[in-house]
Amino acid sequence: MLLEAPEGDVTVVCDAIAASVQVQVEPVGRWFEAFLKRRNRNVSASFQELEEEEELSEESEDEEFQLEEYPLLRTLDPKDWKNQDHYAVLALAHMRYKATQKQIKAAHKAMVLKHHPDKRKAAGEQIVEGDNDYFTCITKAIEILSDPVKRRAFDSVDPTFDNAVPSKSEGKENFFEAFAPVFDRNARWSSKKHVPKLGSFEASFEEVDNFYSFWYNFDSWREFSYLDEEEKEKAECRDERRWIEKQNRASRAQRKKEEMNRIRTLVDTAYSCDPRIKKFKEEEKARKESEKKAKVEAKKREQEEKDRARQAELEAARLAKEKEEEEAKQAAQLAKKEKDIQKKAIRKERQKLRTTCKNWNYFGDNEADSIKMMEEVEKLCDRLELTSLQSLNEVLASGSKEESKAAVESQVQEVNAQLQKEKEAEVQARQAARTAEQASGGGGAGGKGWNEDDLQLLIKAVNLFPAGTNARWEVIANYMNLHSASGVKRTAKDVINKAKNLQRLDPVQKDEINRKAFEKFKKEHSAVPSTVDNAAPSERFDGDDNAVAPWTTEEQKLLEQALKTYPVSTPERWEKIAAAVPGRTKKDCMKRYKELVEMVKAKKAAQEQVAVKSKK
């Protein structure tokens, strides 16, 4: 409720108060615990009451626990405190890591009251002077167990903890009895609370998957600083302390790695022996097989549906095609009938025209004029359509001789003019084709004739510089200008046009060019002179260069391989190369090598010339 303003003060309304909004919140932490207890007890409880209940429960636990004194306590060596069981020293061996801090303090208090040197000295017991008395072990035990960090370090290396992992044979015989205690025992090292249990054979797949997911991603708080061999507090200088810390970190990391490998081995062994995993795999396999079978059946049904639909489409297409063929057949018959009628009508009109003109003696005064007019009438019969013939016959039937002659002559002039136009168009088309052919042959120097040597050189250059070569056609043109014997300089445009013309040649012309090329090759590489035709066959000798046969692809490969195998520094190199190429002599190999070198040089020269031109 809003407070009233004091007397004398003036209140001003600035704006209307916003309406209250109800917000739903969720309690967490201590508030959630209080909410649960209020709901379960159906009463209201404050946080103080909850804390008092917690303290009372801890006090009741402290009152219930009993101490079990270590029988060998008096024989312990204080110098060997690192190897002693601190829980046993404080008579908490039966509780160990489950003991609370209050229980540890209570146990220490009881042990002090009983074993303090002053108490024992008053009882007449002889006391060892200094830190050599066993009471020092009690002091060390409370020092470690009262410190959470040191206690965790000691709990990590608890001497009573069993690190053993069941074998596969034990797991297969009795899986749950063998592995359940082991997982429960190792759950104490988990950094997370609520560690899932191994469960039973009836556990669901989600429970089993959650269990193994947790353990495969197990986060352990276990650490091994208690086992450090060196204490950095004993170091005399900073460098020594750093060296001790480095050694301790390395040993801790190694032990931590071994511990995680142990946990992983435990989980892997359990997973491989778990009968539930085998059951789930079998169920999954059966499910996949059923899905696969259902998928196959669905695909089969779908294919059947497609086949039926395709058959229906084919049947419909067949019927439509038959219908179209029938309609086309009827239309063809109808067209044929109309065409026949038109042909008969045209023949009738032509005959009528001939008859009319004949009756008028072809409008000629003499026989020469009549014959000339007869030819013109026949031309009219061949060129005129049915409507034109009918119109002309109507004019001839209704008019006089002079009118008929004028009509025929007028029609003849029109037909002759049409024929003249067609002839002129044909001449122009021929002339245009001839001009295009001359233009495709190239202009300037490229328009000059291409002899057989130039054609062969062009074909060789096209094969030598395949598609993909940089500035290919300029390189081919330069190559031809360097090696052509005609002396005609060709440009890239000339070479391209001639190459296209060669591609457009019909097979007969191509065969003719190939035949001439073969005859030229045969002429250049003629056989042994006729003077030795009748000689007896013998081995190849190095006396006649013209007797060398063309190199095959296999021989070329063998020569290239031999050139790589026997470098220039090899003694008797060419004899070994000739031996590696069957049927070839030393002179043949050397000559072929020179030809290849010249060819490569020519190719490089043409490419370099084009590169220089492009830079300019």
XYZ file of C-alpha atoms in Angstrom:
616
model
C 0.000 0.000 0.000
C 1.325 3.446 -0.884
C 2.271 5.811 1.920
C 0.409 9.072 2.337
C 2.246 12.329 1.728
C 3.075 14.407 4.814
C 1.087 17.535 5.455
C 2.344 20.492 3.534
C 3.795 18.410 0.694
C 2.174 18.531 -2.692
C 1.844 15.330 -4.688
C 1.880 15.291 -8.444
C 0.597 12.470 -10.646
C 3.166 11.862 -13.385
C 1.711 8.803 -15.053
C -0.625 5.941 -14.432
C 0.730 2.938 -12.579
C 1.192 -0.092 -14.806
C -1.035 -3.039 -14.133
C 0.493 -5.870 -12.129
C 1.719 -8.859 -14.090
C 1.721 -12.374 -12.748
C 5.010 -14.171 -13.501
C 5.570 -17.887 -12.981
C 8.974 -18.695 -11.476
C 10.706 -21.978 -10.710
C 12.588 -22.421 -7.405
C 16.164 -23.649 -7.512
C 18.808 -24.629 -4.965
C 17.788 -24.367 -1.324
C 14.511 -22.806 -2.320
C 13.642 -25.843 -4.431
C 14.452 -28.133 -1.507
C 12.207 -26.079 0.743
C 9.473 -26.190 -1.884
C 9.674 -29.993 -2.075
C 9.529 -30.386 1.689
C 6.596 -28.017 1.954
C 4.782 -29.922 -0.787
C 5.521 -33.350 0.674
C 4.709 -32.386 4.264
C 1.872 -30.064 3.274
C 3.284 -27.508 5.749
C 5.338 -24.367 5.463
C 9.028 -24.541 6.492
C 11.681 -21.855 6.604
C 15.294 -22.234 5.552
C 16.414 -22.047 9.170
C 14.244 -25.018 10.016
C 15.742 -26.969 7.123
C 19.280 -26.152 8.238
C 18.478 -27.136 11.797
C 17.092 -30.450 10.549
C 20.275 -31.023 8.515
C 22.462 -30.256 11.556
C 20.394 -32.545 13.746
C 20.697 -35.352 11.181
C 24.494 -34.910 11.077
C 24.682 -34.903 14.879
C 22.638 -38.085 15.002
C 25.005 -39.654 12.510
C 27.976 -38.518 14.620
C 26.424 -40.063 17.694
C 25.784 -43.362 15.924
C 29.275 -43.989 14.480
C 31.798 -46.044 16.458
C 35.584 -46.005 16.425
C 37.622 -49.076 15.552
C 41.106 -48.432 16.868
C 44.021 -49.584 14.755
C 45.840 -52.412 16.638
C 49.236 -51.555 15.104
C 49.003 -47.847 15.883
C 51.811 -47.899 18.470
C 54.200 -49.597 16.019
C 53.887 -46.953 13.269
C 56.979 -45.006 12.199
C 56.239 -41.256 11.978
C 58.908 -40.877 9.307
C 56.983 -43.287 7.072
C 53.744 -41.300 7.368
C 53.177 -41.305 3.592
C 52.657 -45.073 3.526
C 50.310 -45.219 6.553
C 46.522 -45.492 6.418
C 45.307 -42.209 7.901
C 41.734 -43.472 8.316
C 43.004 -46.450 10.296
C 45.168 -44.160 12.453
C 42.035 -42.184 13.421
C 40.056 -45.429 13.946
C 37.871 -44.695 10.861
C 39.016 -47.606 8.694
C 35.447 -48.920 8.495
C 34.075 -45.571 7.240
C 36.955 -44.207 5.149
C 35.898 -41.657 2.463
C 32.284 -41.675 3.722
C 33.283 -40.085 7.019
C 32.205 -36.476 7.472
C 34.403 -33.690 8.779
C 32.601 -33.722 12.107
C 33.200 -37.449 12.431
C 36.875 -36.970 11.588
C 37.210 -34.229 14.205
C 35.393 -36.324 16.771
C 37.634 -39.312 16.049
C 40.744 -37.131 16.300
C 39.509 -35.732 19.618
C 38.975 -39.216 20.982
C 42.400 -40.380 19.806
C 44.095 -37.308 21.338
C 42.394 -37.858 24.665
C 43.630 -41.402 24.677
C 47.096 -41.262 23.084
C 48.418 -37.788 23.877
C 51.966 -38.011 25.255
C 50.975 -36.070 28.406
C 48.154 -38.507 29.104
C 50.410 -41.484 28.643
C 53.241 -39.901 30.626
C 50.848 -39.265 33.511
C 49.870 -42.927 33.318
C 53.525 -43.891 33.765
C 54.214 -44.840 30.143
C 57.635 -44.057 28.739
C 57.445 -41.423 25.966
C 59.778 -41.140 22.956
C 61.212 -37.656 22.736
C 60.742 -35.411 19.641
C 58.718 -36.312 16.554
C 59.570 -39.999 16.730
C 56.561 -40.817 18.904
C 53.644 -42.532 17.172
C 51.374 -39.648 18.222
C 52.956 -37.727 15.340
C 51.097 -40.118 12.991
C 47.794 -39.020 14.539
C 48.739 -35.379 14.025
C 49.674 -36.060 10.378
C 46.430 -37.957 9.808
C 44.219 -35.090 11.043
C 46.364 -32.642 9.056
C 45.660 -34.509 5.810
C 42.060 -35.568 6.410
C 40.906 -32.155 7.639
C 42.201 -30.442 4.482
C 39.777 -31.138 1.535
C 42.553 -30.909 -1.054
C 44.954 -33.205 0.801
C 42.158 -35.587 1.716
C 41.111 -35.869 -1.927
C 44.721 -36.573 -2.880
C 44.882 -39.354 -0.233
C 41.469 -40.754 -1.230
C 42.703 -40.949 -4.844
C 45.373 -43.460 -3.811
C 43.295 -45.237 -1.150
C 45.279 -48.434 -0.424
C 42.074 -50.415 0.159
C 40.559 -49.518 -3.226
C 40.397 -52.387 -5.712
C 41.509 -51.287 -9.212
C 40.924 -54.720 -10.749
C 38.888 -55.078 -13.966
C 36.915 -58.285 -14.599
C 38.027 -60.386 -17.540
C 35.842 -61.230 -20.536
C 35.470 -64.819 -19.391
C 34.124 -63.665 -16.005
C 31.803 -61.192 -17.694
C 30.368 -63.724 -20.113
C 29.620 -66.230 -17.344
C 27.884 -63.837 -14.960
C 27.849 -60.335 -16.368
C 25.774 -58.339 -13.886
C 27.275 -59.937 -10.751
C 30.794 -59.388 -12.104
C 30.528 -55.801 -13.367
C 27.869 -54.105 -11.207
C 30.091 -53.919 -8.057
C 33.041 -52.709 -10.131
C 31.093 -49.826 -11.649
C 29.608 -48.934 -8.253
C 33.097 -48.958 -6.775
C 34.545 -46.710 -9.495
C 31.572 -44.317 -9.427
C 33.171 -42.595 -6.394
C 35.723 -41.003 -8.776
C 33.062 -39.272 -10.909
C 33.059 -35.460 -10.929
C 29.340 -35.567 -11.706
C 26.663 -36.674 -9.300
C 23.901 -39.149 -10.050
C 26.038 -41.773 -11.740
C 23.802 -44.168 -13.723
C 23.630 -47.789 -12.542
C 24.445 -50.833 -14.657
C 20.852 -51.953 -14.388
C 19.394 -55.342 -15.257
C 18.729 -57.400 -18.350
C 15.283 -55.814 -18.695
C 16.705 -52.277 -18.968
C 15.585 -50.247 -21.986
C 17.830 -49.194 -24.818
C 17.791 -45.562 -23.623
C 18.960 -46.576 -20.141
C 21.775 -48.758 -21.495
C 22.835 -46.102 -24.004
C 22.819 -43.427 -21.282
C 24.941 -45.691 -19.028
C 27.640 -46.362 -21.623
C 27.602 -42.763 -22.891
C 28.279 -41.588 -19.342
C 31.146 -44.025 -18.788
C 32.707 -43.478 -22.217
C 32.776 -39.751 -21.358
C 33.716 -40.379 -17.734
C 35.107 -37.310 -15.953
C 37.253 -38.448 -13.039
C 38.454 -36.198 -10.211
C 41.023 -38.758 -9.146
C 44.532 -37.281 -9.059
C 47.876 -38.619 -7.881
C 49.667 -35.723 -6.235
C 49.924 -37.782 -3.015
C 52.425 -40.070 -4.778
C 54.830 -37.277 -5.684
C 58.352 -38.509 -5.017
C 59.710 -35.028 -4.450
C 58.327 -32.277 -2.203
C 58.818 -28.798 -3.582
C 58.869 -27.360 -0.044
C 62.226 -29.034 0.433
C 63.741 -27.250 -2.551
C 66.626 -24.931 -1.772
C 66.034 -22.525 -4.636
C 63.454 -21.477 -7.183
C 65.017 -23.455 -10.058
C 65.026 -26.636 -8.027
C 61.406 -26.039 -7.028
C 60.447 -25.605 -10.696
C 62.293 -28.775 -11.635
C 60.472 -30.692 -8.864
C 57.116 -29.317 -10.055
C 57.912 -30.383 -13.611
C 58.823 -33.912 -12.496
C 55.679 -34.164 -10.368
C 53.441 -32.947 -13.199
C 54.904 -35.526 -15.557
C 54.393 -38.391 -13.085
C 50.825 -37.253 -12.316
C 49.956 -37.043 -16.016
C 51.333 -40.539 -16.589
C 49.321 -42.012 -13.689
C 46.210 -40.103 -14.812
C 46.615 -41.564 -18.298
C 46.949 -45.081 -16.873
C 43.840 -44.499 -14.760
C 41.773 -43.357 -17.774
C 43.023 -46.350 -19.758
C 41.879 -48.578 -16.900
C 38.421 -47.001 -16.930
C 38.247 -47.312 -20.721
C 39.296 -50.961 -20.543
C 36.577 -51.561 -17.956
C 33.903 -49.944 -20.135
C 35.096 -51.691 -23.329
C 35.129 -55.085 -21.612
C 31.669 -54.521 -20.170
C 30.312 -53.359 -23.530
C 31.699 -56.413 -25.327
C 30.260 -58.805 -22.714
C 26.923 -57.061 -22.134
C 24.108 -59.428 -23.208
C 21.789 -56.441 -23.647
C 24.027 -54.995 -26.361
C 23.883 -58.313 -28.178
C 20.110 -58.320 -27.799
C 19.826 -54.741 -29.070
C 22.062 -55.518 -32.044
C 19.935 -58.521 -32.943
C 16.780 -56.425 -32.629
C 18.351 -53.680 -34.730
C 19.413 -56.228 -37.324
C 15.935 -57.704 -37.433
C 14.438 -54.218 -37.697
C 16.767 -53.282 -40.558
C 16.001 -56.545 -42.340
C 12.270 -55.939 -41.954
C 12.702 -52.345 -43.185
C 14.803 -53.585 -46.071
C 12.213 -56.216 -46.899
C 9.423 -53.639 -46.680
C 11.469 -51.267 -48.810
C 12.042 -53.988 -51.412
C 8.356 -54.844 -51.435
C 7.404 -51.171 -51.707
C 9.886 -50.728 -54.525
C 8.494 -53.832 -56.183
C 4.949 -52.504 -55.884
C 6.087 -49.128 -57.167
C 7.790 -50.802 -60.116
C 4.664 -52.806 -60.822
C 2.601 -49.628 -60.713
C 5.070 -47.969 -63.059
C 4.950 -50.980 -65.393
C 1.166 -50.897 -65.415
C 1.170 -47.166 -66.017
C 3.753 -47.580 -68.772
C 1.709 -50.354 -70.376
C -1.362 -48.151 -70.188
C 0.575 -45.270 -71.735
C 1.920 -47.553 -74.459
C -1.561 -48.877 -75.145
C -2.962 -45.354 -75.255
C -0.089 -44.252 -77.484
C -0.687 -47.252 -79.749
C -4.381 -46.480 -80.043
C -3.618 -42.793 -80.656
C -1.028 -43.731 -83.245
C -3.464 -46.080 -84.973
C -6.064 -43.344 -84.919
C -3.598 -40.826 -86.335
C -2.494 -43.288 -88.994
C -6.106 -43.948 -89.901
C -6.835 -40.222 -90.069
C -3.642 -39.638 -92.044
C -4.588 -42.463 -94.366
C -8.037 -41.022 -94.901
C -6.564 -37.542 -95.369
C -4.037 -38.965 -97.855
C -6.792 -40.725 -99.749
C -8.872 -37.551 -99.757
C -5.862 -35.511 -100.878
C -5.133 -38.081 -103.539
C -8.699 -37.850 -104.760
C -8.517 -34.076 -104.806
C -5.152 -34.245 -106.525
C -6.519 -36.626 -109.123
C -9.508 -34.338 -109.663
C -7.161 -31.370 -109.976
C -4.924 -33.291 -112.400
C -7.940 -34.214 -114.492
C -9.132 -30.621 -114.423
C -5.655 -29.372 -115.403
C -5.445 -31.906 -118.216
C -8.907 -30.888 -119.324
C -8.051 -27.183 -119.291
C -4.728 -27.816 -121.070
C -6.480 -29.863 -123.723
C -9.093 -27.177 -124.039
C -6.371 -24.522 -124.450
C -4.568 -26.591 -127.066
C -7.825 -27.262 -128.901
C -8.863 -23.602 -128.890
C -5.455 -22.447 -130.097
C -5.428 -25.171 -132.724
C -8.823 -24.086 -133.948
C -7.440 -20.593 -134.375
C -4.381 -22.044 -136.144
C -2.252 -20.857 -133.234
C -2.962 -17.289 -134.288
C -0.332 -17.446 -137.007
C -0.449 -16.244 -140.611
C 2.199 -18.704 -141.699
C 3.537 -22.040 -140.575
C 6.606 -20.603 -138.771
C 4.455 -18.324 -136.637
C 2.100 -21.172 -135.875
C 4.951 -23.454 -134.772
C 6.431 -20.718 -132.608
C 3.058 -20.048 -130.998
C 2.562 -23.789 -130.501
C 5.770 -23.888 -128.435
C 4.590 -20.926 -126.402
C 1.224 -22.614 -125.796
C 2.978 -25.747 -124.536
C 5.063 -23.555 -122.239
C 1.824 -22.070 -120.906
C 0.410 -25.543 -120.325
C 3.500 -26.487 -118.287
C 3.775 -23.279 -116.213
C 0.226 -22.055 -115.584
C -1.859 -23.204 -112.647
C -5.423 -24.443 -112.844
C -7.041 -21.065 -112.083
C -4.873 -19.287 -114.642
C -5.733 -21.890 -117.284
C -9.451 -21.591 -116.506
C -9.353 -17.791 -116.722
C -7.424 -17.957 -119.999
C -9.853 -20.512 -121.473
C -12.822 -18.350 -120.483
C -11.258 -15.371 -122.264
C -10.547 -17.496 -125.369
C -14.099 -18.903 -125.392
C -15.828 -15.553 -125.134
C -13.523 -13.350 -127.211
C -12.660 -12.957 -130.844
C -9.488 -14.172 -132.514
C -7.681 -10.902 -131.980
C -8.718 -10.715 -128.339
C -7.738 -14.346 -127.815
C -4.363 -13.773 -129.460
C -3.739 -10.725 -127.295
C -4.665 -12.672 -124.140
C -2.373 -15.562 -125.049
C 0.520 -13.259 -125.949
C 0.066 -11.361 -122.667
C 0.177 -14.605 -120.697
C 3.217 -15.754 -122.649
C 5.050 -12.526 -121.811
C 4.319 -12.966 -118.112
C 5.606 -16.547 -118.144
C 8.752 -15.585 -120.067
C 9.426 -12.737 -117.649
C 9.073 -15.150 -114.713
C 11.463 -17.632 -116.330
C 13.988 -14.833 -116.950
C 13.858 -13.815 -113.268
C 14.440 -17.373 -112.144
C 17.396 -17.733 -114.472
C 18.948 -14.483 -113.252
C 18.491 -15.547 -109.614
C 20.207 -18.872 -110.344
C 23.124 -17.081 -111.996
C 23.479 -14.742 -109.020
C 23.430 -17.676 -106.600
C 26.177 -19.442 -108.524
C 28.259 -16.288 -108.654
C 27.792 -15.747 -104.883
C 28.851 -19.334 -104.158
C 31.926 -18.909 -106.359
C 32.809 -15.662 -104.593
C 32.394 -17.249 -101.160
C 34.588 -20.142 -102.200
C 37.292 -17.741 -103.385
C 37.018 -15.752 -100.141
C 37.330 -18.906 -98.031
C 40.588 -19.695 -99.854
C 42.204 -16.606 -98.164
C 43.257 -13.248 -99.511
C 46.598 -11.621 -100.213
C 49.539 -13.946 -100.200
C 47.366 -16.707 -98.698
C 45.103 -16.633 -101.716
C 47.806 -18.039 -103.913
C 47.666 -21.678 -104.827
C 48.445 -24.388 -102.289
C 50.602 -27.098 -103.820
C 50.829 -30.640 -102.508
C 53.983 -29.901 -100.483
C 52.261 -27.022 -98.683
C 49.213 -29.170 -97.922
C 51.395 -31.945 -96.502
C 53.356 -29.413 -94.469
C 50.078 -27.956 -93.123
C 48.835 -31.426 -92.103
C 52.169 -32.147 -90.420
C 52.109 -28.819 -88.544
C 48.523 -29.384 -87.336
C 49.514 -32.772 -85.928
C 52.764 -31.383 -84.492
C 51.005 -28.518 -82.634
C 47.765 -30.017 -81.242
C 44.823 -28.146 -79.776
C 45.788 -26.378 -76.544
C 49.091 -25.017 -77.855
C 49.563 -21.352 -76.976
C 48.825 -19.186 -80.074
C 48.461 -22.401 -82.038
C 47.630 -21.016 -85.480
C 50.338 -18.329 -85.367
C 52.839 -21.065 -84.456
C 51.612 -23.240 -87.362
C 51.873 -20.292 -89.793
C 55.457 -19.528 -88.657
C 56.382 -23.197 -88.935
C 55.115 -23.303 -92.535
C 56.900 -20.066 -93.429
C 60.168 -21.538 -92.098
C 59.896 -24.880 -93.887
C 57.860 -24.154 -97.017
C 59.756 -24.427 -100.311
C 57.232 -22.293 -102.240
C 58.368 -19.073 -100.554
C 54.772 -17.875 -100.010
C 54.247 -16.246 -96.614
C 51.119 -17.524 -94.870
C 49.222 -15.774 -92.073
C 47.279 -17.399 -89.260
C 44.019 -16.499 -91.027
C 45.204 -18.203 -94.254
C 46.133 -21.343 -92.352
C 42.790 -21.445 -90.489
C 40.784 -21.009 -93.719
C 42.711 -23.742 -95.514
C 42.383 -26.099 -92.548
C 38.621 -25.559 -92.545
C 38.502 -26.201 -96.305
C 40.373 -29.465 -95.796
C 37.890 -30.470 -93.105
C 34.970 -29.741 -95.450
C 36.386 -31.923 -98.223
C 34.384 -34.962 -99.153
C 35.865 -38.439 -98.499
C 36.940 -38.861 -102.126
C 39.100 -35.713 -102.046
C 40.574 -36.701 -98.684
C 41.461 -40.126 -100.015
C 43.088 -38.468 -103.011
C 45.238 -36.246 -100.767
C 46.230 -39.209 -98.606
C 47.097 -41.229 -101.713
C 49.340 -38.469 -103.052
C 51.009 -38.121 -99.644
C 51.705 -41.854 -99.555
C 53.126 -41.799 -103.070
C 55.393 -38.926 -102.086
C 56.544 -40.777 -98.964
C 57.123 -43.928 -100.987
C 59.108 -41.949 -103.522
C 61.303 -40.341 -100.836
C 61.820 -43.644 -99.037
C 62.225 -45.864 -102.063
C 63.452 -49.416 -101.662
C 66.834 -50.843 -102.648
C 67.872 -49.966 -106.260
C 66.772 -52.276 -109.044
C 70.342 -53.500 -109.497
C 70.026 -55.585 -106.363
C 66.440 -56.775 -106.831
C 67.611 -60.228 -107.782
C 70.152 -60.481 -104.989
C 69.772 -62.968 -102.237
C 68.195 -61.675 -99.034
C 70.703 -60.707 -96.369
C 70.942 -58.740 -93.127
C 70.665 -54.943 -93.007
C 73.894 -53.077 -93.647
C 74.879 -49.431 -93.109
C 75.687 -48.656 -96.720
C 72.375 -47.258 -98.055
C 70.441 -44.563 -96.231
C 67.437 -44.885 -98.553
C 66.835 -48.483 -97.438
C 65.757 -47.448 -93.904
C 62.157 -48.496 -93.194
C 59.767 -46.120 -91.370
C 59.911 -46.186 -87.587
C 56.936 -47.845 -85.887
C 55.380 -46.715 -82.621
C 56.893 -49.651 -80.736
C 60.379 -48.932 -82.076
C 59.978 -45.242 -81.157
C 59.055 -46.177 -77.548
C 62.032 -48.571 -77.305
C 64.379 -45.863 -78.621
C 63.108 -43.282 -76.102
C 63.467 -45.765 -73.245
C 67.007 -46.670 -74.353
C 67.995 -42.985 -74.502
C 66.849 -42.610 -70.885
C 68.544 -45.831 -69.776
C 71.940 -45.040 -71.352
C 72.921 -41.393 -70.726
C 75.627 -39.498 -72.604
C 78.357 -40.613 -70.198
C 77.716 -44.311 -70.959
C 80.623 -45.931 -72.893
C 79.609 -47.401 -76.264
C 76.255 -45.724 -75.801
C 74.873 -46.060 -79.328
C 75.849 -49.740 -79.609
C 73.796 -50.436 -76.441
C 70.893 -48.331 -77.701
C 70.902 -50.204 -81.053
C 70.907 -53.498 -79.142
C 67.839 -52.354 -77.169
C 65.888 -51.647 -80.409
C 65.480 -54.922 -82.347
C 65.915 -54.603 -86.117
C 67.689 -51.219 -85.945
C 71.368 -50.454 -86.422
C 73.525 -47.884 -84.692
C 73.293 -45.594 -87.729
C 69.471 -45.879 -87.822
C 69.207 -44.880 -84.152
C 71.594 -41.934 -84.552
C 69.764 -40.693 -87.640
C 66.370 -40.981 -85.923
C 67.724 -39.121 -82.899
C 68.916 -36.250 -85.116
C 65.506 -36.063 -86.801
C 63.767 -35.837 -83.420
C 66.176 -33.123 -82.269
C 65.574 -31.081 -85.403
C 61.820 -31.471 -85.048
C 61.882 -30.279 -81.408
C 64.127 -27.340 -82.339
C 61.778 -26.319 -85.159
C 58.805 -26.511 -82.825
C 60.519 -24.378 -80.193
C 61.666 -21.845 -82.811
C 58.132 -21.403 -84.116
C 56.742 -20.959 -80.603
C 59.472 -18.484 -79.624
C 58.856 -16.407 -82.754
C 55.155 -16.153 -81.919
C 55.994 -15.208 -78.306
C 58.285 -12.401 -79.517
C 55.573 -11.052 -81.841
C 52.997 -11.111 -79.049
C 55.323 -9.104 -76.751
C 55.832 -6.460 -79.476
